[in-house]
């Protein structure tokens, strides 16, 4: 994020009076976030509107804590319009966004996000100004039990962001739990996580399936992988080398496997029924630490394609058979 150049010490004052401060906004809520989206300052009106005290807000990720979909469901970062200025460095404004209050209710807002100068620790920051738009939602929200499957493009975008932001944690087990909670069932009904060991081999650390509202670990599929053929062109090998995320399906694993790892992937596709998957590297601070696979079974793929047909006005098209999915 960039801000206009100029004298950072110049205050717009008149007659020796103090300069404007965030607390002087009496009607609109306002808070300042750093380049990682963490709340650094908040004004009293924001505390009132959000029904959260400053001690609860400061230091927290604004998106994770506040931003929601209109039904109260977690909002993927790739779909959050308020995050765009943090990535582009420009200003943006809009309406029809929802924030979750401290008591669990939702508030529809109009908003403005614009870059501003920070301090030595966080030189690039953004000012978020918002006010309530429309009537209050007084009932406690419950996340919708039915999630319309995301497009392949959205899945890749969120997957890429997820795998680069979660690896800041030193607690591997907690990081894996966070990753599973973030992606299932929003992005997929299968998640597979492969990690490098200290010896340099690869272990299939997590295989989780979401079905009938519950998460099930498939322990029989969680095992050390055969030695990795580094020059293999197959998607998992490429992800473990740090190549960008890719979309795959059973057709990518047809024919004779080029390595034992590819044979394991063939078996995974067969026993899970995965028909569409994203595979992406998991990056640590200095190097790739593993790969994550998000898979959707045949049933989920059919639902997604029918939803896409409805969105594009082809609801009257012929039903999709498993052979055409």
PDB file of C-alpha atoms in Angstrom:
ATOM      1  CA  UNK A   1       0.000   0.000   0.000  1.00  0.00           C
ATOM      2  CA  UNK A   2       1.310   3.469  -0.839  1.00  0.00           C
ATOM      3  CA  UNK A   3       0.345   6.896   0.421  1.00  0.00           C
ATOM      4  CA  UNK A   4       0.987  10.303  -1.164  1.00  0.00           C
ATOM      5  CA  UNK A   5       4.380  11.762  -0.393  1.00  0.00           C
ATOM      6  CA  UNK A   6       4.636  14.866   1.726  1.00  0.00           C
ATOM      7  CA  UNK A   7       5.616  16.233   5.122  1.00  0.00           C
ATOM      8  CA  UNK A   8       4.492  13.625   7.651  1.00  0.00           C
ATOM      9  CA  UNK A   9       4.880  16.149  10.490  1.00  0.00           C
ATOM     10  CA  UNK A  10       2.608  18.819   8.959  1.00  0.00           C
ATOM     11  CA  UNK A  11      -0.595  19.250  10.982  1.00  0.00           C
ATOM     12  CA  UNK A  12      -3.674  20.914   9.535  1.00  0.00           C
ATOM     13  CA  UNK A  13      -4.506  23.249  12.393  1.00  0.00           C
ATOM     14  CA  UNK A  14      -5.788  26.786  12.703  1.00  0.00           C
ATOM     15  CA  UNK A  15      -5.188  29.259  15.463  1.00  0.00           C
ATOM     16  CA  UNK A  16      -2.956  26.880  17.427  1.00  0.00           C
ATOM     17  CA  UNK A  17      -5.723  24.338  17.991  1.00  0.00           C
ATOM     18  CA  UNK A  18      -4.940  20.624  18.074  1.00  0.00           C
ATOM     19  CA  UNK A  19      -5.210  18.600  14.883  1.00  0.00           C
ATOM     20  CA  UNK A  20      -8.087  16.286  14.055  1.00  0.00           C
ATOM     21  CA  UNK A  21      -8.105  12.922  15.828  1.00  0.00           C
ATOM     22  CA  UNK A  22      -9.960   9.683  15.212  1.00  0.00           C
ATOM     23  CA  UNK A  23     -12.111  10.162  18.296  1.00  0.00           C
ATOM     24  CA  UNK A  24     -13.528  13.370  16.780  1.00  0.00           C
ATOM     25  CA  UNK A  25     -15.698  11.324  14.411  1.00  0.00           C
ATOM     26  CA  UNK A  26     -18.957  11.332  16.389  1.00  0.00           C
ATOM     27  CA  UNK A  27     -21.422   9.778  13.937  1.00  0.00           C
ATOM     28  CA  UNK A  28     -19.347   7.284  11.964  1.00  0.00           C
ATOM     29  CA  UNK A  29     -17.360   4.378  13.307  1.00  0.00           C
ATOM     30  CA  UNK A  30     -13.681   4.330  12.397  1.00  0.00           C
ATOM     31  CA  UNK A  31     -10.676   2.135  12.931  1.00  0.00           C
ATOM     32  CA  UNK A  32      -7.154   1.898  11.562  1.00  0.00           C
ATOM     33  CA  UNK A  33      -5.591  -1.376  10.411  1.00  0.00           C
ATOM     34  CA  UNK A  34      -1.984  -2.217   9.629  1.00  0.00           C
ATOM     35  CA  UNK A  35      -0.833  -3.879   6.410  1.00  0.00           C
ATOM     36  CA  UNK A  36      -1.813  -7.284   7.840  1.00  0.00           C
ATOM     37  CA  UNK A  37      -5.352  -6.130   8.595  1.00  0.00           C
ATOM     38  CA  UNK A  38      -4.950  -5.937  12.382  1.00  0.00           C
ATOM     39  CA  UNK A  39      -6.834  -3.187  14.222  1.00  0.00           C
ATOM     40  CA  UNK A  40      -4.433  -0.556  15.612  1.00  0.00           C
ATOM     41  CA  UNK A  41      -6.822   2.251  16.606  1.00  0.00           C
ATOM     42  CA  UNK A  42     -10.559   2.507  17.096  1.00  0.00           C
ATOM     43  CA  UNK A  43     -12.861   5.420  17.896  1.00  0.00           C
ATOM     44  CA  UNK A  44     -15.617   5.413  20.556  1.00  0.00           C
ATOM     45  CA  UNK A  45     -18.395   5.428  17.952  1.00  0.00           C
ATOM     46  CA  UNK A  46     -17.031   2.202  16.427  1.00  0.00           C
ATOM     47  CA  UNK A  47     -17.072   0.631  19.893  1.00  0.00           C
ATOM     48  CA  UNK A  48     -20.738   1.603  20.237  1.00  0.00           C
ATOM     49  CA  UNK A  49     -21.767   0.390  16.795  1.00  0.00           C
ATOM     50  CA  UNK A  50     -19.847  -2.878  17.072  1.00  0.00           C
ATOM     51  CA  UNK A  51     -20.839  -3.425  20.716  1.00  0.00           C
ATOM     52  CA  UNK A  52     -17.225  -4.311  21.451  1.00  0.00           C
ATOM     53  CA  UNK A  53     -14.739  -2.477  23.630  1.00  0.00           C
ATOM     54  CA  UNK A  54     -11.373  -1.271  22.387  1.00  0.00           C
ATOM     55  CA  UNK A  55      -9.634  -3.911  24.506  1.00  0.00           C
ATOM     56  CA  UNK A  56     -11.466  -6.605  22.524  1.00  0.00           C
ATOM     57  CA  UNK A  57     -10.778  -5.040  19.122  1.00  0.00           C
ATOM     58  CA  UNK A  58      -7.162  -3.870  19.276  1.00  0.00           C
ATOM     59  CA  UNK A  59      -4.655  -6.282  17.811  1.00  0.00           C
ATOM     60  CA  UNK A  60      -7.314  -8.501  16.218  1.00  0.00           C
ATOM     61  CA  UNK A  61      -7.665  -9.261  12.523  1.00  0.00           C
ATOM     62  CA  UNK A  62     -10.568  -7.047  11.405  1.00  0.00           C
ATOM     63  CA  UNK A  63     -11.664  -9.399   8.643  1.00  0.00           C
ATOM     64  CA  UNK A  64     -11.707 -12.539  10.779  1.00  0.00           C
ATOM     65  CA  UNK A  65     -13.423 -10.830  13.697  1.00  0.00           C
ATOM     66  CA  UNK A  66     -15.953  -8.592  11.944  1.00  0.00           C
ATOM     67  CA  UNK A  67     -16.588  -9.292   8.257  1.00  0.00           C
ATOM     68  CA  UNK A  68     -19.478 -11.637   7.482  1.00  0.00           C
ATOM     69  CA  UNK A  69     -21.812 -12.604   4.668  1.00  0.00           C
ATOM     70  CA  UNK A  70     -25.411 -11.435   4.747  1.00  0.00           C
ATOM     71  CA  UNK A  71     -26.470 -14.636   6.532  1.00  0.00           C
ATOM     72  CA  UNK A  72     -23.710 -14.401   9.093  1.00  0.00           C
ATOM     73  CA  UNK A  73     -21.456 -16.950   7.425  1.00  0.00           C
ATOM     74  CA  UNK A  74     -17.677 -16.433   7.378  1.00  0.00           C
ATOM     75  CA  UNK A  75     -16.714 -14.311   4.377  1.00  0.00           C
ATOM     76  CA  UNK A  76     -13.838 -15.628   2.226  1.00  0.00           C
ATOM     77  CA  UNK A  77     -11.052 -13.086   1.999  1.00  0.00           C
ATOM     78  CA  UNK A  78     -11.064 -13.398  -1.780  1.00  0.00           C
ATOM     79  CA  UNK A  79     -14.677 -12.130  -1.782  1.00  0.00           C
ATOM     80  CA  UNK A  80     -14.227  -9.280   0.693  1.00  0.00           C
ATOM     81  CA  UNK A  81     -14.446  -5.912  -1.069  1.00  0.00           C
ATOM     82  CA  UNK A  82     -13.192  -4.072   2.004  1.00  0.00           C
ATOM     83  CA  UNK A  83      -9.834  -5.887   1.770  1.00  0.00           C
ATOM     84  CA  UNK A  84      -9.105  -4.767  -1.786  1.00  0.00           C
ATOM     85  CA  UNK A  85      -7.552  -1.401  -0.762  1.00  0.00           C
ATOM     86  CA  UNK A  86      -5.137  -3.264   1.527  1.00  0.00           C
ATOM     87  CA  UNK A  87      -3.835  -5.115  -1.518  1.00  0.00           C
ATOM     88  CA  UNK A  88      -3.950  -2.331  -4.114  1.00  0.00           C
ATOM     89  CA  UNK A  89      -3.022   0.685  -2.020  1.00  0.00           C
ATOM     90  CA  UNK A  90      -5.950   2.726  -3.315  1.00  0.00           C
ATOM     91  CA  UNK A  91      -9.213   3.945  -1.825  1.00  0.00           C
ATOM     92  CA  UNK A  92     -12.568   2.206  -2.141  1.00  0.00           C
ATOM     93  CA  UNK A  93     -16.103   2.612  -0.858  1.00  0.00           C
ATOM     94  CA  UNK A  94     -19.276   0.593  -0.958  1.00  0.00           C
ATOM     95  CA  UNK A  95     -22.403  -0.622   0.751  1.00  0.00           C
ATOM     96  CA  UNK A  96     -24.173  -3.894   1.457  1.00  0.00           C
ATOM     97  CA  UNK A  97     -21.372  -5.199   3.662  1.00  0.00           C
ATOM     98  CA  UNK A  98     -22.056  -6.888   6.992  1.00  0.00           C
ATOM     99  CA  UNK A  99     -20.203  -6.748  10.292  1.00  0.00           C
ATOM    100  CA  UNK A 100     -20.740  -9.020  13.276  1.00  0.00           C
ATOM    101  CA  UNK A 101     -21.331  -7.243  16.560  1.00  0.00           C
ATOM    102  CA  UNK A 102     -20.105  -8.411  19.922  1.00  0.00           C
ATOM    103  CA  UNK A 103     -23.520  -9.782  20.847  1.00  0.00           C
ATOM    104  CA  UNK A 104     -23.736 -11.904  17.698  1.00  0.00           C
ATOM    105  CA  UNK A 105     -26.082  -9.673  15.712  1.00  0.00           C
ATOM    106  CA  UNK A 106     -25.308  -8.433  12.225  1.00  0.00           C
ATOM    107  CA  UNK A 107     -25.043  -4.819  11.097  1.00  0.00           C
ATOM    108  CA  UNK A 108     -25.324  -3.740   7.465  1.00  0.00           C
ATOM    109  CA  UNK A 109     -22.936  -0.885   6.707  1.00  0.00           C
ATOM    110  CA  UNK A 110     -21.770   1.622   4.149  1.00  0.00           C
ATOM    111  CA  UNK A 111     -18.007   2.031   4.227  1.00  0.00           C
ATOM    112  CA  UNK A 112     -14.885   3.813   3.006  1.00  0.00           C
ATOM    113  CA  UNK A 113     -11.326   2.461   3.148  1.00  0.00           C
ATOM    114  CA  UNK A 114      -8.375   4.712   2.331  1.00  0.00           C
ATOM    115  CA  UNK A 115      -4.592   4.494   2.944  1.00  0.00           C
ATOM    116  CA  UNK A 116      -3.006   6.640   5.624  1.00  0.00           C
ATOM    117  CA  UNK A 117       0.380   7.131   7.238  1.00  0.00           C
ATOM    118  CA  UNK A 118       1.341   4.905  10.124  1.00  0.00           C
ATOM    119  CA  UNK A 119       4.285   4.864  12.486  1.00  0.00           C
ATOM    120  CA  UNK A 120       7.754   3.365  12.371  1.00  0.00           C
ATOM    121  CA  UNK A 121       6.448  -0.115  13.216  1.00  0.00           C
ATOM    122  CA  UNK A 122       3.639  -0.031  10.639  1.00  0.00           C
ATOM    123  CA  UNK A 123       4.395   2.624   8.007  1.00  0.00           C
ATOM    124  CA  UNK A 124       1.517   1.531   5.750  1.00  0.00           C
ATOM    125  CA  UNK A 125      -1.936   1.539   7.293  1.00  0.00           C
ATOM    126  CA  UNK A 126      -5.527   2.056   6.208  1.00  0.00           C
ATOM    127  CA  UNK A 127      -8.392   4.037   7.707  1.00  0.00           C
ATOM    128  CA  UNK A 128     -11.800   2.335   7.700  1.00  0.00           C
ATOM    129  CA  UNK A 129     -14.855   4.575   8.167  1.00  0.00           C
ATOM    130  CA  UNK A 130     -18.324   3.038   8.337  1.00  0.00           C
ATOM    131  CA  UNK A 131     -21.871   3.775   9.416  1.00  0.00           C
ATOM    132  CA  UNK A 132     -24.959   1.661   9.834  1.00  0.00           C
ATOM    133  CA  UNK A 133     -27.154   1.323   6.752  1.00  0.00           C
ATOM    134  CA  UNK A 134     -30.757   0.238   7.199  1.00  0.00           C
ATOM    135  CA  UNK A 135     -32.443  -1.508  10.073  1.00  0.00           C
ATOM    136  CA  UNK A 136     -30.696  -3.505  12.743  1.00  0.00           C
ATOM    137  CA  UNK A 137     -30.623  -7.283  12.630  1.00  0.00           C
ATOM    138  CA  UNK A 138     -31.586  -8.229  16.148  1.00  0.00           C
ATOM    139  CA  UNK A 139     -31.705 -11.994  15.980  1.00  0.00           C
ATOM    140  CA  UNK A 140     -28.566 -13.953  16.680  1.00  0.00           C
ATOM    141  CA  UNK A 141     -27.272 -15.316  13.415  1.00  0.00           C
ATOM    142  CA  UNK A 142     -26.514 -18.930  12.798  1.00  0.00           C
ATOM    143  CA  UNK A 143     -24.172 -19.944   9.997  1.00  0.00           C
ATOM    144  CA  UNK A 144     -26.117 -21.381   7.093  1.00  0.00           C
ATOM    145  CA  UNK A 145     -25.808 -25.171   7.033  1.00  0.00           C
ATOM    146  CA  UNK A 146     -25.877 -25.151   3.225  1.00  0.00           C
ATOM    147  CA  UNK A 147     -22.990 -23.505   1.382  1.00  0.00           C
ATOM    148  CA  UNK A 148     -23.248 -22.962  -2.356  1.00  0.00           C
ATOM    149  CA  UNK A 149     -20.007 -24.379  -3.728  1.00  0.00           C
ATOM    150  CA  UNK A 150     -17.469 -21.747  -4.748  1.00  0.00           C
ATOM    151  CA  UNK A 151     -16.172 -21.464  -8.296  1.00  0.00           C
ATOM    152  CA  UNK A 152     -12.825 -23.033  -9.157  1.00  0.00           C
ATOM    153  CA  UNK A 153     -11.353 -19.538  -9.518  1.00  0.00           C
ATOM    154  CA  UNK A 154     -12.524 -18.475  -6.058  1.00  0.00           C
ATOM    155  CA  UNK A 155     -11.289 -21.718  -4.547  1.00  0.00           C
ATOM    156  CA  UNK A 156      -7.831 -21.169  -6.021  1.00  0.00           C
ATOM    157  CA  UNK A 157      -7.711 -17.541  -4.872  1.00  0.00           C
ATOM    158  CA  UNK A 158      -8.660 -18.352  -1.301  1.00  0.00           C
ATOM    159  CA  UNK A 159      -6.502 -21.458  -1.232  1.00  0.00           C
ATOM    160  CA  UNK A 160      -3.452 -19.486  -2.323  1.00  0.00           C
ATOM    161  CA  UNK A 161      -4.058 -16.860   0.360  1.00  0.00           C
ATOM    162  CA  UNK A 162      -4.789 -19.421   3.066  1.00  0.00           C
ATOM    163  CA  UNK A 163      -1.606 -21.378   2.492  1.00  0.00           C
ATOM    164  CA  UNK A 164       0.540 -18.241   2.672  1.00  0.00           C
ATOM    165  CA  UNK A 165      -1.029 -16.743   5.797  1.00  0.00           C
ATOM    166  CA  UNK A 166      -1.431 -19.695   8.141  1.00  0.00           C
ATOM    167  CA  UNK A 167       2.208 -20.758   8.130  1.00  0.00           C
ATOM    168  CA  UNK A 168       3.212 -17.902  10.445  1.00  0.00           C
ATOM    169  CA  UNK A 169       2.251 -20.127  13.382  1.00  0.00           C
ATOM    170  CA  UNK A 170       4.944 -22.252  15.003  1.00  0.00           C
ATOM    171  CA  UNK A 171       2.342 -24.694  16.328  1.00  0.00           C
ATOM    172  CA  UNK A 172       1.983 -27.207  13.497  1.00  0.00           C
ATOM    173  CA  UNK A 173      -1.002 -29.044  14.968  1.00  0.00           C
ATOM    174  CA  UNK A 174      -2.921 -25.814  15.577  1.00  0.00           C
ATOM    175  CA  UNK A 175      -2.073 -24.574  12.085  1.00  0.00           C
ATOM    176  CA  UNK A 176      -3.465 -27.764  10.563  1.00  0.00           C
ATOM    177  CA  UNK A 177      -6.653 -27.479  12.616  1.00  0.00           C
ATOM    178  CA  UNK A 178      -7.088 -23.876  11.471  1.00  0.00           C
ATOM    179  CA  UNK A 179      -6.545 -24.849   7.854  1.00  0.00           C
ATOM    180  CA  UNK A 180      -9.147 -27.628   8.015  1.00  0.00           C
ATOM    181  CA  UNK A 181     -11.686 -25.326   9.682  1.00  0.00           C
ATOM    182  CA  UNK A 182     -11.138 -22.632   7.050  1.00  0.00           C
ATOM    183  CA  UNK A 183     -11.538 -24.752   3.959  1.00  0.00           C
ATOM    184  CA  UNK A 184     -14.067 -27.465   4.867  1.00  0.00           C
ATOM    185  CA  UNK A 185     -16.907 -27.388   3.905  1.00  0.00           C
ATOM    186  CA  UNK A 186     -16.688 -23.879   2.397  1.00  0.00           C
ATOM    187  CA  UNK A 187     -14.194 -24.797  -0.319  1.00  0.00           C
ATOM    188  CA  UNK A 188     -14.367 -28.584  -0.461  1.00  0.00           C
ATOM    189  CA  UNK A 189     -15.603 -31.723   1.206  1.00  0.00           C
ATOM    190  CA  UNK A 190     -12.141 -33.323   1.228  1.00  0.00           C
ATOM    191  CA  UNK A 191      -8.877 -31.817   2.489  1.00  0.00           C
ATOM    192  CA  UNK A 192      -5.520 -33.590   2.257  1.00  0.00           C
ATOM    193  CA  UNK A 193      -2.360 -32.094   3.750  1.00  0.00           C
ATOM    194  CA  UNK A 194       1.113 -33.420   2.929  1.00  0.00           C
ATOM    195  CA  UNK A 195       4.099 -32.109   4.901  1.00  0.00           C
ATOM    196  CA  UNK A 196       7.857 -32.449   4.632  1.00  0.00           C
ATOM    197  CA  UNK A 197       9.450 -34.189   7.613  1.00  0.00           C
ATOM    198  CA  UNK A 198      12.716 -33.176   9.255  1.00  0.00           C
ATOM    199  CA  UNK A 199      14.420 -35.935   7.263  1.00  0.00           C
ATOM    200  CA  UNK A 200      13.176 -34.474   3.963  1.00  0.00           C
ATOM    201  CA  UNK A 201      10.592 -37.133   3.199  1.00  0.00           C
ATOM    202  CA  UNK A 202       6.874 -36.382   2.795  1.00  0.00           C
ATOM    203  CA  UNK A 203       4.113 -37.544   5.132  1.00  0.00           C
ATOM    204  CA  UNK A 204       0.387 -37.442   4.501  1.00  0.00           C
ATOM    205  CA  UNK A 205      -0.467 -35.711   7.772  1.00  0.00           C
ATOM    206  CA  UNK A 206      -4.197 -35.028   7.341  1.00  0.00           C
ATOM    207  CA  UNK A 207      -7.023 -36.570   5.342  1.00  0.00           C
ATOM    208  CA  UNK A 208     -10.416 -35.193   6.391  1.00  0.00           C
ATOM    209  CA  UNK A 209     -13.840 -35.710   4.838  1.00  0.00           C
ATOM    210  CA  UNK A 210     -16.919 -33.569   5.490  1.00  0.00           C
ATOM    211  CA  UNK A 211     -20.145 -35.531   5.175  1.00  0.00           C
ATOM    212  CA  UNK A 212     -23.581 -35.181   6.737  1.00  0.00           C
ATOM    213  CA  UNK A 213     -22.449 -32.186   8.777  1.00  0.00           C
ATOM    214  CA  UNK A 214     -19.454 -33.850  10.437  1.00  0.00           C
ATOM    215  CA  UNK A 215     -15.684 -33.970   9.877  1.00  0.00           C
ATOM    216  CA  UNK A 216     -14.173 -37.440   9.692  1.00  0.00           C
ATOM    217  CA  UNK A 217     -10.451 -38.222   9.747  1.00  0.00           C
ATOM    218  CA  UNK A 218      -9.525 -41.012   7.349  1.00  0.00           C
ATOM    219  CA  UNK A 219      -6.657 -42.392   9.389  1.00  0.00           C
ATOM    220  CA  UNK A 220      -6.090 -45.294   6.986  1.00  0.00           C
ATOM    221  CA  UNK A 221      -5.000 -42.767   4.355  1.00  0.00           C
ATOM    222  CA  UNK A 222      -2.716 -40.779   6.675  1.00  0.00           C
ATOM    223  CA  UNK A 223       0.729 -42.294   6.212  1.00  0.00           C
ATOM    224  CA  UNK A 224       4.261 -41.576   4.987  1.00  0.00           C
ATOM    225  CA  UNK A 225       4.446 -41.143   1.217  1.00  0.00           C
ATOM    226  CA  UNK A 226       6.943 -42.956  -1.006  1.00  0.00           C
ATOM    227  CA  UNK A 227      10.105 -41.089  -1.990  1.00  0.00           C
ATOM    228  CA  UNK A 228       9.325 -38.022  -4.066  1.00  0.00           C
ATOM    229  CA  UNK A 229      10.536 -37.853  -7.663  1.00  0.00           C
ATOM    230  CA  UNK A 230      11.483 -34.184  -7.808  1.00  0.00           C
ATOM    231  CA  UNK A 231      11.352 -33.872 -11.591  1.00  0.00           C
ATOM    232  CA  UNK A 232       7.889 -35.413 -11.855  1.00  0.00           C
ATOM    233  CA  UNK A 233       5.424 -33.235 -13.838  1.00  0.00           C
ATOM    234  CA  UNK A 234       2.474 -34.463 -11.756  1.00  0.00           C
ATOM    235  CA  UNK A 235       0.498 -31.837  -9.765  1.00  0.00           C
ATOM    236  CA  UNK A 236       1.453 -32.951  -6.245  1.00  0.00           C
ATOM    237  CA  UNK A 237       5.152 -33.129  -7.069  1.00  0.00           C
ATOM    238  CA  UNK A 238       4.976 -29.690  -8.665  1.00  0.00           C
ATOM    239  CA  UNK A 239       3.203 -28.227  -5.617  1.00  0.00           C
ATOM    240  CA  UNK A 240       5.847 -29.672  -3.305  1.00  0.00           C
ATOM    241  CA  UNK A 241       8.451 -27.924  -5.474  1.00  0.00           C
ATOM    242  CA  UNK A 242       6.630 -24.621  -4.924  1.00  0.00           C
ATOM    243  CA  UNK A 243       4.871 -24.319  -8.289  1.00  0.00           C
ATOM    244  CA  UNK A 244       1.606 -22.332  -8.266  1.00  0.00           C
ATOM    245  CA  UNK A 245      -1.749 -23.918  -7.403  1.00  0.00           C
ATOM    246  CA  UNK A 246      -3.386 -26.108 -10.042  1.00  0.00           C
ATOM    247  CA  UNK A 247      -6.761 -27.677 -10.787  1.00  0.00           C
ATOM    248  CA  UNK A 248      -6.780 -31.457 -11.206  1.00  0.00           C
ATOM    249  CA  UNK A 249      -9.198 -34.328 -11.660  1.00  0.00           C
ATOM    250  CA  UNK A 250      -9.142 -38.122 -12.023  1.00  0.00           C
ATOM    251  CA  UNK A 251      -8.212 -37.734 -15.700  1.00  0.00           C
ATOM    252  CA  UNK A 252      -4.819 -36.341 -14.616  1.00  0.00           C
ATOM    253  CA  UNK A 253      -4.045 -39.676 -12.978  1.00  0.00           C
ATOM    254  CA  UNK A 254      -5.132 -42.006 -15.740  1.00  0.00           C
ATOM    255  CA  UNK A 255      -2.645 -44.424 -17.219  1.00  0.00           C
ATOM    256  CA  UNK A 256       0.543 -45.846 -15.821  1.00  0.00           C
ATOM    257  CA  UNK A 257       1.900 -43.822 -12.861  1.00  0.00           C
ATOM    258  CA  UNK A 258       5.312 -42.232 -13.291  1.00  0.00           C
ATOM    259  CA  UNK A 259       6.200 -42.793  -9.639  1.00  0.00           C
ATOM    260  CA  UNK A 260       5.024 -44.435  -6.423  1.00  0.00           C
ATOM    261  CA  UNK A 261       3.683 -41.089  -5.228  1.00  0.00           C
ATOM    262  CA  UNK A 262       1.501 -40.808  -8.326  1.00  0.00           C
ATOM    263  CA  UNK A 263       0.193 -44.326  -7.623  1.00  0.00           C
ATOM    264  CA  UNK A 264      -0.788 -43.170  -4.138  1.00  0.00           C
ATOM    265  CA  UNK A 265      -2.630 -40.221  -5.679  1.00  0.00           C
ATOM    266  CA  UNK A 266      -4.469 -42.549  -8.046  1.00  0.00           C
ATOM    267  CA  UNK A 267      -5.584 -44.614  -5.057  1.00  0.00           C
ATOM    268  CA  UNK A 268      -6.687 -41.434  -3.239  1.00  0.00           C
ATOM    269  CA  UNK A 269      -8.876 -40.386  -6.152  1.00  0.00           C
ATOM    270  CA  UNK A 270     -10.435 -43.840  -6.354  1.00  0.00           C
ATOM    271  CA  UNK A 271     -11.278 -44.351  -2.680  1.00  0.00           C
ATOM    272  CA  UNK A 272     -12.473 -40.782  -2.020  1.00  0.00           C
ATOM    273  CA  UNK A 273     -14.482 -40.261  -5.195  1.00  0.00           C
ATOM    274  CA  UNK A 274     -12.871 -36.847  -5.714  1.00  0.00           C
ATOM    275  CA  UNK A 275     -13.873 -35.471  -9.123  1.00  0.00           C
ATOM    276  CA  UNK A 276     -12.352 -31.989  -8.888  1.00  0.00           C
ATOM    277  CA  UNK A 277      -9.430 -30.768  -6.775  1.00  0.00           C
ATOM    278  CA  UNK A 278      -7.061 -27.865  -6.178  1.00  0.00           C
ATOM    279  CA  UNK A 279      -3.483 -28.640  -5.163  1.00  0.00           C
ATOM    280  CA  UNK A 280      -1.264 -25.828  -3.843  1.00  0.00           C
ATOM    281  CA  UNK A 281       2.030 -25.470  -2.007  1.00  0.00           C
ATOM    282  CA  UNK A 282       2.102 -24.539   1.666  1.00  0.00           C
ATOM    283  CA  UNK A 283       4.847 -21.974   2.074  1.00  0.00           C
ATOM    284  CA  UNK A 284       6.823 -21.341   5.229  1.00  0.00           C
ATOM    285  CA  UNK A 285       8.905 -18.282   5.970  1.00  0.00           C
ATOM    286  CA  UNK A 286      11.791 -19.403   3.743  1.00  0.00           C
ATOM    287  CA  UNK A 287      10.682 -22.500   1.872  1.00  0.00           C
ATOM    288  CA  UNK A 288       7.828 -24.779   0.915  1.00  0.00           C
ATOM    289  CA  UNK A 289       6.786 -26.953   3.859  1.00  0.00           C
ATOM    290  CA  UNK A 290       4.162 -29.092   2.150  1.00  0.00           C
ATOM    291  CA  UNK A 291       1.082 -29.111  -0.055  1.00  0.00           C
ATOM    292  CA  UNK A 292      -2.678 -29.006   0.464  1.00  0.00           C
ATOM    293  CA  UNK A 293      -5.290 -30.669  -1.714  1.00  0.00           C
ATOM    294  CA  UNK A 294      -8.918 -29.533  -1.643  1.00  0.00           C
ATOM    295  CA  UNK A 295     -11.224 -32.046  -3.265  1.00  0.00           C
ATOM    296  CA  UNK A 296     -14.878 -32.207  -4.167  1.00  0.00           C
ATOM    297  CA  UNK A 297     -16.684 -35.458  -4.648  1.00  0.00           C
ATOM    298  CA  UNK A 298     -18.985 -36.279  -7.542  1.00  0.00           C
ATOM    299  CA  UNK A 299     -22.097 -35.163  -5.669  1.00  0.00           C
ATOM    300  CA  UNK A 300     -20.588 -31.783  -4.758  1.00  0.00           C
ATOM    301  CA  UNK A 301     -19.379 -31.185  -8.317  1.00  0.00           C
ATOM    302  CA  UNK A 302     -22.871 -31.840  -9.664  1.00  0.00           C
ATOM    303  CA  UNK A 303     -24.374 -29.348  -7.214  1.00  0.00           C
ATOM    304  CA  UNK A 304     -21.759 -26.740  -8.154  1.00  0.00           C
ATOM    305  CA  UNK A 305     -22.339 -27.102 -11.882  1.00  0.00           C
ATOM    306  CA  UNK A 306     -26.091 -26.915 -11.545  1.00  0.00           C
ATOM    307  CA  UNK A 307     -25.686 -23.760  -9.431  1.00  0.00           C
ATOM    308  CA  UNK A 308     -23.448 -22.294 -12.136  1.00  0.00           C
ATOM    309  CA  UNK A 309     -26.077 -23.060 -14.766  1.00  0.00           C
ATOM    310  CA  UNK A 310     -28.705 -21.279 -12.689  1.00  0.00           C
ATOM    311  CA  UNK A 311     -26.478 -18.213 -12.373  1.00  0.00           C
ATOM    312  CA  UNK A 312     -25.892 -18.070 -16.116  1.00  0.00           C
ATOM    313  CA  UNK A 313     -29.540 -18.508 -17.018  1.00  0.00           C
ATOM    314  CA  UNK A 314     -29.409 -22.108 -18.192  1.00  0.00           C
ATOM    315  CA  UNK A 315     -31.577 -23.623 -15.518  1.00  0.00           C
ATOM    316  CA  UNK A 316     -33.595 -25.409 -18.189  1.00  0.00           C
ATOM    317  CA  UNK A 317     -30.615 -27.329 -19.522  1.00  0.00           C
ATOM    318  CA  UNK A 318     -30.573 -31.080 -19.400  1.00  0.00           C
ATOM    319  CA  UNK A 319     -29.479 -32.696 -16.118  1.00  0.00           C
ATOM    320  CA  UNK A 320     -25.789 -33.457 -15.830  1.00  0.00           C
ATOM    321  CA  UNK A 321     -25.030 -37.153 -15.771  1.00  0.00           C
ATOM    322  CA  UNK A 322     -22.079 -38.497 -13.768  1.00  0.00           C
ATOM    323  CA  UNK A 323     -20.320 -39.273 -17.052  1.00  0.00           C
ATOM    324  CA  UNK A 324     -20.546 -35.593 -18.102  1.00  0.00           C
ATOM    325  CA  UNK A 325     -19.629 -34.108 -14.700  1.00  0.00           C
TER     326      UNK A 325
END
